[in-house]
C-alpha cells in the first residue's frame, strides 16, 4: 500500500499502518463511529483538550529537544536530573531507555508520513463547530450510583424499529424503562437506542450491553454459561495516582483490590486476550507483573505503548521527561489459550508495538478491538468486555461506575 492508500484506509477504517515500523496511527472518532448508524461522534467534542500544534514544529521531540512542556514540568525535570536517581527510579529509567528506540522509530515514521500530517488538523476539527461541552450539567453517575436512591433510578430507553423494507425507512418507536444501576442493560442487535435519564439523552449503540455498578458488584458479570465468556478483556483500572487525585477526575481504588477482579471467570474457555492499561510507576509495574497478572492466570505479557501526539504530529511532551512521559503502557497476555489444539486461526502476539493518536479527554484511551483483532483467540466475532469503562460499543459489555459517561448526546450529532 502506498501513502495515499493508507490515508484512504485511515478514513475508511480509522487505522493508518506506518510502513517500516511496528506502529500505527489511529483515529478514535472513526473507530468508535463504527458502532453508530444514526449518529456520529463530534470530533471537536472528542478531541476536547487543546493539543494544538507545538511552537517548534513537529520535529525533534524524539531527539530529546521537545516543544515546550510547561514550566513546572521543566523545573521538575531539572530537579530529577540534579539529584541522583534512587534504585526504583533507576529501574524505571532503564525500562524507558529500552522502549525509547521503538518509540523514536514509530514517531519518526509518523513525521515521515507527510500526507497523514497534512490530514491531522482537519481530522481533529471535523466539519461542524460545537460549543464547549457543559460538563457541569452532565449527570454524575459516580455520585448518583452511590446514593440511597440508586436502586430506584430508571432510564427510559427508546428504540426505533424499522417497519419492513420500505424506501422511506419508516420506523416504529418503542419505549421501555430499565433500572439504571446494578443491572445488566442490553441494547438489541438490530437498532441503536436513545436513553433518557434526568433530562439528558444518551446514545446507546446497537448490540451493546452495560452494567453500572460499584466494584462490590463486579462478580455479577460472571456468565452462568462459560461458553458466553469473553475473548477480549480490556481493563483500565482507576489506579491510585497523584494526578487523578489532583484533578479529582474519578475515584481511585486501592491497587490490591484488583486481585479480586474475576478475570479468569470472565474468560472464554476457548481463550481470551487480556489487555491491562498501567501507569509508568515502577512500584505498580512490579505489583502487576509479580502478583496481579499471575493471579488472573496471565503469563508472559507483551508490552504495547500508546504514544500521544498533537495535531501537528509532535509529541505532547518531552519523551525523556521523567515524571510525565508522553506515552502509556499496556500489557497484553492470554488466558485459556488452547487455540493451537483447536486449530482456530489467530496470530499469537509477539513483540512490542506502538499505537499513536491525538488524546481525547483526561484518561480516555483509544479503542483497541480493531487494531488487536488478529490477536484475539476464540470464536469470531469476539465477545468483548471492558472493565472500568466510560463508554459503550457494539459487541461490547461495558462495566464500571460510569459506563455511560461518554454516551451523553453532547458528544454526538445526528447524521
Ligand atoms: N478506560 C476509560 C476511558 O477510556 O475513558 C477510563 C477508565 S478510568 C481510568 C477508571 C474508571 O473506573 C473511572 O470511570 C472511575 O470512575 C471508575 N471507578 C473508580 N472506582 C470504581 C469502583 N469502585 N467501581 C467501579 N468503577 C470505579
Coordinates of C-alpha atoms and ligand atoms in Angstrom, one line a residue:
X1 CA 0.0 0.0 0.0
X2 CA 1.3 3.5 -0.8
X3 CA 0.8 6.5 1.5
X4 CA -2.4 7.7 -0.2
X5 CA -3.9 4.2 0.1
X6 CA -3.1 4.2 3.8
X7 CA -4.8 7.6 4.1
X8 CA -7.9 6.2 2.4
X9 CA -7.7 3.3 4.8
X10 CA -7.5 5.7 7.8
X11 CA -10.6 7.5 6.5
X12 CA -12.4 4.2 6.0
X13 CA -11.2 2.2 9.0
X14 CA -9.6 4.6 11.5
X15 CA -6.2 2.9 11.2
X16 CA -3.1 4.1 9.3
X17 CA -0.3 1.5 9.5
X18 CA 3.1 3.1 9.3
X19 CA 5.4 1.4 6.8
X20 CA 8.7 0.0 8.1
X21 CA 7.8 0.3 11.8
X22 CA 5.8 -1.7 14.4
X23 CA 3.4 1.2 14.7
X24 CA 0.1 2.5 13.6
X25 CA -1.7 5.8 13.9
X26 CA -5.4 5.6 14.9
X27 CA -8.4 8.0 14.8
X28 CA -10.6 7.0 17.8
X29 CA -13.5 9.1 16.4
X30 CA -13.6 7.0 13.2
X31 CA -13.1 3.7 15.2
X32 CA -15.9 4.5 17.7
X33 CA -18.1 5.8 15.0
X34 CA -18.5 2.3 13.6
X35 CA -20.9 1.5 16.4
X36 CA -23.4 4.0 15.2
X37 CA -25.8 4.3 12.2
X38 CA -27.9 7.3 13.0
X39 CA -25.3 9.3 15.0
X40 CA -21.8 10.5 14.5
X41 CA -19.2 11.4 17.1
X42 CA -18.3 15.1 17.0
X43 CA -14.5 15.3 16.5
X44 CA -14.2 18.6 18.4
X45 CA -16.1 17.1 21.3
X46 CA -13.8 14.0 21.4
X47 CA -10.6 16.0 20.9
X48 CA -11.7 18.4 23.6
X49 CA -8.2 19.1 25.1
X50 CA -6.2 21.6 23.3
X51 CA -3.4 19.6 21.8
X52 CA -2.7 22.3 19.2
X53 CA 0.5 22.5 17.1
X54 CA 3.7 22.9 19.0
X55 CA 5.6 26.2 18.6
X56 CA 8.7 24.5 17.4
X57 CA 7.1 22.3 14.8
X58 CA 6.7 18.5 14.7
X59 CA 10.4 17.6 14.6
X60 CA 12.9 16.8 17.2
X61 CA 10.9 15.6 20.2
X62 CA 12.2 12.1 19.7
X63 CA 15.7 13.5 19.7
X64 CA 15.1 14.9 23.2
X65 CA 14.7 18.6 22.2
X66 CA 11.0 18.7 22.7
X67 CA 8.5 21.6 22.3
X68 CA 7.9 23.5 25.5
X69 CA 6.4 21.5 28.3
X70 CA 5.1 23.9 30.9
X71 CA 7.5 25.5 33.3
X72 CA 6.5 23.3 36.3
X73 CA 7.4 20.2 34.4
X74 CA 10.7 21.6 33.2
X75 CA 11.6 22.6 36.8
X76 CA 10.7 19.0 38.0
X77 CA 12.9 17.6 35.2
X78 CA 15.9 19.8 36.2
X79 CA 15.3 18.7 39.8
X80 CA 15.2 15.0 38.9
X81 CA 18.3 15.4 36.8
X82 CA 20.1 17.3 39.5
X83 CA 19.7 14.6 42.1
X84 CA 20.8 11.0 41.8
X85 CA 18.0 8.7 40.8
X86 CA 17.1 6.2 43.6
X87 CA 17.1 2.5 43.0
X88 CA 13.5 2.2 41.9
X89 CA 13.8 5.3 39.6
X90 CA 16.9 3.7 38.0
X91 CA 14.9 0.6 37.1
X92 CA 12.1 2.9 35.6
X93 CA 14.7 4.8 33.6
X94 CA 16.3 1.6 32.3
X95 CA 12.8 0.4 31.2
X96 CA 12.3 3.8 29.5
X97 CA 15.7 3.5 27.7
X98 CA 14.7 0.0 26.5
X99 CA 11.5 1.3 25.0
X100 CA 13.0 4.5 23.6
X101 CA 14.4 3.2 20.2
X102 CA 11.0 1.7 19.3
X103 CA 9.1 4.9 20.3
X104 CA 11.5 7.1 18.4
X105 CA 11.3 4.9 15.3
X106 CA 7.5 4.9 15.5
X107 CA 7.4 8.7 15.9
X108 CA 9.9 9.2 13.1
X109 CA 7.7 7.2 10.7
X110 CA 4.8 9.4 11.7
X111 CA 6.8 12.5 10.9
X112 CA 7.8 11.0 7.6
X113 CA 4.2 10.4 6.6
X114 CA 3.6 13.8 5.1
X115 CA 0.1 13.1 3.8
X116 CA -1.0 12.0 7.2
X117 CA 0.5 15.0 8.9
X118 CA -1.4 17.3 6.5
X119 CA -4.6 15.4 7.2
X120 CA -4.5 15.5 11.0
X121 CA -5.6 19.1 11.8
X122 CA -8.8 18.6 9.7
X123 CA -9.4 15.2 11.3
X124 CA -9.4 16.8 14.7
X125 CA -11.5 19.8 13.9
X126 CA -14.1 18.0 11.8
X127 CA -16.6 20.0 9.8
X128 CA -19.0 21.0 12.5
X129 CA -18.5 23.6 15.1
X130 CA -19.7 22.6 18.5
X131 CA -19.9 24.8 21.6
X132 CA -17.8 23.8 24.6
X133 CA -19.3 20.8 26.4
X134 CA -21.1 21.9 29.5
X135 CA -19.7 19.2 31.8
X136 CA -21.3 20.8 34.8
X137 CA -24.8 19.9 33.6
X138 CA -23.9 16.3 32.7
X139 CA -25.1 13.6 35.2
X140 CA -22.5 12.5 37.7
X141 CA -23.1 8.7 37.7
X142 CA -20.5 8.0 40.3
X143 CA -22.4 10.2 42.8
X144 CA -25.8 9.0 41.7
X145 CA -24.8 5.4 41.9
X146 CA -23.6 5.9 45.5
X147 CA -26.8 7.5 46.8
X148 CA -29.6 5.6 48.6
X149 CA -31.8 6.4 45.7
X150 CA -29.7 4.4 43.2
X151 CA -31.9 1.2 43.2
X152 CA -34.9 3.4 42.2
X153 CA -33.4 5.3 39.2
X154 CA -34.7 4.2 35.8
X155 CA -33.7 5.1 32.3
X156 CA -36.3 5.3 29.6
X157 CA -34.9 3.5 26.5
X158 CA -36.3 4.4 23.2
X159 CA -35.8 2.0 20.2
X160 CA -36.5 2.7 16.6
X161 CA -37.7 -0.5 14.8
X162 CA -37.7 -0.4 11.0
X163 CA -41.2 -1.2 9.6
X164 CA -40.0 -3.6 6.9
X165 CA -38.0 -2.7 3.8
X166 CA -39.9 0.5 2.6
X167 CA -37.7 3.2 0.9
X168 CA -38.8 5.9 3.3
X169 CA -37.2 3.9 6.1
X170 CA -40.2 4.4 8.4
X171 CA -39.8 3.3 12.0
X172 CA -41.9 2.3 14.9
X173 CA -40.7 3.9 18.1
X174 CA -40.9 1.7 21.2
X175 CA -40.1 2.6 24.7
X176 CA -39.2 0.7 27.8
X177 CA -37.9 1.5 31.2
X178 CA -35.0 -0.2 32.8
X179 CA -33.4 0.1 36.2
X180 CA -30.1 2.1 35.6
X181 CA -27.9 0.9 38.4
X182 CA -26.8 -2.6 39.4
X183 CA -28.5 -4.3 36.4
X184 CA -27.3 -5.6 33.1
X185 CA -28.9 -3.4 30.3
X186 CA -28.8 -4.8 26.8
X187 CA -29.4 -2.9 23.5
X188 CA -30.8 -5.1 20.7
X189 CA -28.6 -6.2 17.8
X190 CA -30.7 -4.6 15.2
X191 CA -31.0 -1.0 16.2
X192 CA -29.3 1.7 18.3
X193 CA -31.3 3.3 21.0
X194 CA -31.6 6.6 23.0
X195 CA -31.8 6.5 26.7
X196 CA -33.4 9.4 28.7
X197 CA -32.3 10.0 32.3
X198 CA -32.8 13.1 34.4
X199 CA -33.3 15.4 31.4
X200 CA -30.3 14.2 29.4
X201 CA -30.1 11.9 26.4
X202 CA -27.7 9.0 26.0
X203 CA -26.8 7.3 22.7
X204 CA -26.8 3.6 23.1
X205 CA -25.1 1.6 20.2
X206 CA -26.8 -1.5 18.8
X207 CA -25.7 -4.7 20.3
X208 CA -24.1 -3.0 23.3
X209 CA -24.5 -4.0 26.9
X210 CA -23.6 -2.3 30.1
X211 CA -23.7 -2.7 33.9
X212 CA -23.3 0.4 36.0
X213 CA -22.2 -0.7 39.5
X214 CA -19.5 -0.3 42.0
X215 CA -16.6 -2.8 42.3
X216 CA -18.5 -4.7 45.1
X217 CA -21.0 -6.0 42.4
X218 CA -18.4 -6.9 39.8
X219 CA -19.0 -10.7 40.2
X220 CA -22.5 -10.2 38.8
X221 CA -20.7 -10.1 35.4
X222 CA -19.6 -13.7 35.6
X223 CA -21.5 -15.6 32.9
X224 CA -23.7 -18.6 34.0
X225 CA -22.6 -20.5 31.0
X226 CA -18.8 -20.4 30.5
X227 CA -19.3 -20.5 26.7
X228 CA -20.7 -17.0 26.9
X229 CA -17.4 -15.8 28.4
X230 CA -15.2 -13.1 26.8
X231 CA -12.4 -13.4 24.2
X232 CA -11.2 -9.8 24.7
X233 CA -11.0 -8.4 28.2
X234 CA -9.8 -4.7 28.4
X235 CA -9.1 -3.4 31.9
X236 CA -8.3 0.3 32.6
X237 CA -8.3 0.4 36.4
X238 CA -8.6 3.6 38.5
X239 CA -5.0 3.2 39.8
X240 CA -4.2 5.2 42.9
X241 CA -2.2 8.1 41.4
X242 CA -1.5 11.7 42.4
X243 CA -2.5 13.2 39.1
X244 CA -6.1 11.7 39.2
X245 CA -6.4 12.8 42.9
X246 CA -5.3 16.4 42.0
X247 CA -7.7 16.6 39.1
X248 CA -10.5 14.9 41.1
X249 CA -11.2 13.1 37.8
X250 CA -12.7 10.0 39.3
X251 CA -12.5 7.9 42.4
X252 CA -9.5 5.5 42.6
X253 CA -9.3 2.0 44.1
X254 CA -6.5 0.5 46.3
X255 CA -4.4 -1.4 43.8
X256 CA -4.7 -4.7 45.8
X257 CA -8.5 -4.7 45.3
X258 CA -7.8 -5.6 41.7
X259 CA -6.7 -9.0 42.9
X260 CA -10.4 -9.7 43.4
X261 CA -11.4 -8.9 39.8
X262 CA -12.9 -12.2 38.4
X263 CA -10.8 -12.0 35.2
X264 CA -10.3 -15.8 34.9
X265 CA -14.1 -16.4 35.4
X266 CA -14.9 -13.9 32.7
X267 CA -12.5 -15.5 30.1
X268 CA -14.0 -17.7 27.3
X269 CA -12.9 -21.4 27.6
X270 CA -11.5 -21.1 24.0
X271 CA -9.2 -18.4 25.0
X272 CA -9.1 -14.7 25.9
X273 CA -6.7 -11.8 25.2
X274 CA -6.4 -9.7 28.4
X275 CA -5.3 -6.1 28.0
X276 CA -4.3 -4.1 31.0
X277 CA -3.6 -0.4 31.0
X278 CA -0.9 0.6 33.5
X279 CA 0.8 3.8 34.6
X280 CA 4.6 4.4 34.3
X281 CA 5.1 3.9 38.1
X282 CA 7.7 1.2 38.8
X283 CA 6.2 0.0 42.0
X284 CA 2.9 -0.6 40.3
X285 CA 4.6 -2.4 37.4
X286 CA 6.2 -4.8 39.9
X287 CA 2.9 -5.5 41.6
X288 CA 1.2 -6.1 38.2
X289 CA 3.9 -8.4 36.9
X290 CA 4.6 -10.3 40.1
X291 CA 1.1 -10.6 41.6
X292 CA -1.8 -9.3 39.6
X293 CA -1.3 -10.9 36.2
X294 CA -0.3 -14.3 37.7
X295 CA -3.4 -14.2 40.0
X296 CA -5.5 -13.8 36.8
X297 CA -3.7 -16.6 35.1
X298 CA -1.9 -14.3 32.6
X299 CA 1.7 -15.3 31.8
X300 CA 4.5 -13.6 29.8
X301 CA 2.7 -10.4 28.9
X302 CA 3.7 -8.4 25.8
X303 CA 4.1 -4.7 26.1
X304 CA 2.4 -2.1 23.8
X305 CA 2.8 1.6 24.0
X306 CA 0.3 4.4 23.4
X307 CA 2.3 7.4 22.2
X308 CA 0.3 10.6 22.4
X309 CA 0.8 13.2 19.7
X310 CA -0.5 16.7 18.9
X311 CA -2.3 17.7 15.7
X312 CA 1.0 18.6 14.1
X313 CA 2.4 15.2 14.8
X314 CA 4.8 16.4 17.6
X315 CA 4.7 14.5 20.9
X316 CA 2.5 16.0 23.7
X317 CA 5.6 16.4 25.9
X318 CA 9.3 15.6 26.1
X319 CA 9.9 11.9 25.6
X320 CA 12.5 11.9 28.3
X321 CA 10.6 13.9 30.9
X322 CA 10.9 11.5 33.9
X323 CA 7.5 12.1 35.6
X324 CA 5.4 12.9 32.6
X325 CA 6.2 10.5 29.8
X326 CA 4.1 11.3 26.6
X327 CA 3.2 7.6 26.4
X328 CA 1.3 5.0 28.4
X329 CA 1.9 1.2 28.6
X330 CA -0.5 -1.6 28.1
X331 CA 0.3 -5.2 28.9
X332 CA -1.3 -8.0 26.9
X333 CA -1.4 -11.7 27.6
X334 CA -3.6 -14.8 27.2
X335 CA -5.9 -16.8 29.4
X336 CA -7.0 -20.4 28.5
X337 CA -5.1 -20.2 25.2
X338 CA -5.9 -23.5 23.7
X339 CA -6.1 -22.3 20.1
X340 CA -3.1 -24.3 19.0
X341 CA -5.1 -27.5 19.9
X342 CA -8.4 -26.4 18.4
X343 CA -6.8 -25.2 15.1
X344 CA -8.7 -21.9 15.0
X345 CA -6.8 -19.1 13.4
X346 CA -5.3 -16.1 15.2
X347 CA -1.9 -14.6 15.4
X348 CA -0.1 -15.0 18.8
X349 CA 1.2 -11.7 20.0
X350 CA 4.9 -11.3 19.5
X351 CA 6.9 -8.2 20.3
X352 CA 6.0 -4.7 21.3
X353 CA 4.0 -2.3 19.1
X354 CA 3.2 1.4 19.2
X355 CA -0.2 2.9 18.8
X356 CA -0.3 6.6 18.2
X357 CA -3.2 9.0 18.4
X358 CA -4.2 12.5 19.5
X359 CA -5.6 12.1 23.0
X360 CA -9.2 13.0 23.9
X361 CA -10.5 13.8 27.4
X362 CA -8.3 13.0 30.5
X363 CA -7.6 9.3 30.8
X364 CA -9.7 8.4 27.7
X365 CA -8.0 5.5 25.9
X366 CA -8.1 4.8 22.2
X367 CA -10.4 1.9 21.2
X368 CA -8.4 -1.3 20.7
X369 CA -10.6 -4.1 19.2
X370 CA -9.8 -3.4 15.6
X371 CA -6.1 -3.0 16.0
X372 CA -5.9 -6.2 18.1
X373 CA -8.4 -8.2 16.0
X374 CA -5.9 -10.6 14.5
X375 CA -4.5 -11.5 18.0
X376 CA -7.8 -12.4 19.6
X377 CA -8.4 -16.1 20.2
X378 CA -11.8 -18.0 20.1
X379 CA -14.9 -17.6 18.1
X380 CA -15.4 -14.7 15.7
X381 CA -16.8 -12.1 16.1
X382 CA -15.2 -12.0 19.5
X383 CA -17.1 -11.3 22.7
X384 CA -15.5 -8.2 24.3
X385 CA -15.7 -6.7 27.7
X386 CA -14.2 -3.5 29.2
X387 CA -13.8 -3.3 32.9
X388 CA -13.9 0.3 34.3
X389 CA -15.4 1.5 31.1
X390 CA -16.7 5.1 30.4
X391 CA -18.3 4.3 27.1
X392 CA -20.2 1.7 25.1
X393 CA -19.5 -0.1 21.8
X394 CA -21.4 -2.6 19.6
X395 CA -20.5 -6.1 20.6
X396 CA -19.1 -5.0 23.9
X397 CA -20.1 -5.3 27.5
X398 CA -19.1 -2.2 29.4
X399 CA -18.8 -2.3 33.2
X400 CA -17.8 0.4 35.7
X401 CA -19.4 3.1 37.9
X402 CA -19.9 5.4 34.9
X403 CA -20.0 3.4 31.6
X404 CA -22.5 6.0 30.1
X405 CA -20.1 8.9 30.7
X406 CA -19.1 9.5 27.1
X407 CA -22.6 8.4 25.7
X408 CA -24.1 11.7 26.6
X409 CA -25.7 13.1 23.5
X410 CA -23.4 16.2 23.8
X411 CA -20.6 14.1 22.3
X412 CA -22.8 13.2 19.2
X413 CA -24.6 14.8 16.3
X414 CA -27.4 13.2 14.3
X415 CA -26.5 12.0 10.8
Ligands
LIG1 N1 -11.0 3.4 30.0 C1 -11.7 4.6 30.4 C2 -11.7 5.6 29.2 O1 -11.0 5.3 28.2 O2 -12.4 6.6 29.3 C3 -11.1 5.3 31.6 C4 -11.3 4.5 32.8 S1 -10.7 5.4 34.2 C5 -9.0 5.1 34.2 C6 -11.3 4.4 35.6 C7 -12.7 4.3 35.8 O3 -13.0 3.5 36.9 C8 -13.4 5.7 36.1 O4 -14.6 5.8 35.3 C9 -13.8 5.5 37.6 O5 -15.0 6.3 37.9 C10 -14.1 4.0 37.7 N2 -14.1 3.5 39.1 C11 -13.4 4.1 40.1 N3 -13.7 3.4 41.2 C12 -14.6 2.4 40.9 C13 -15.3 1.4 41.6 N4 -15.1 1.3 43.0 N5 -16.1 0.6 41.0 C14 -16.3 0.7 39.6 N6 -15.7 1.7 38.9 C15 -14.8 2.5 39.5

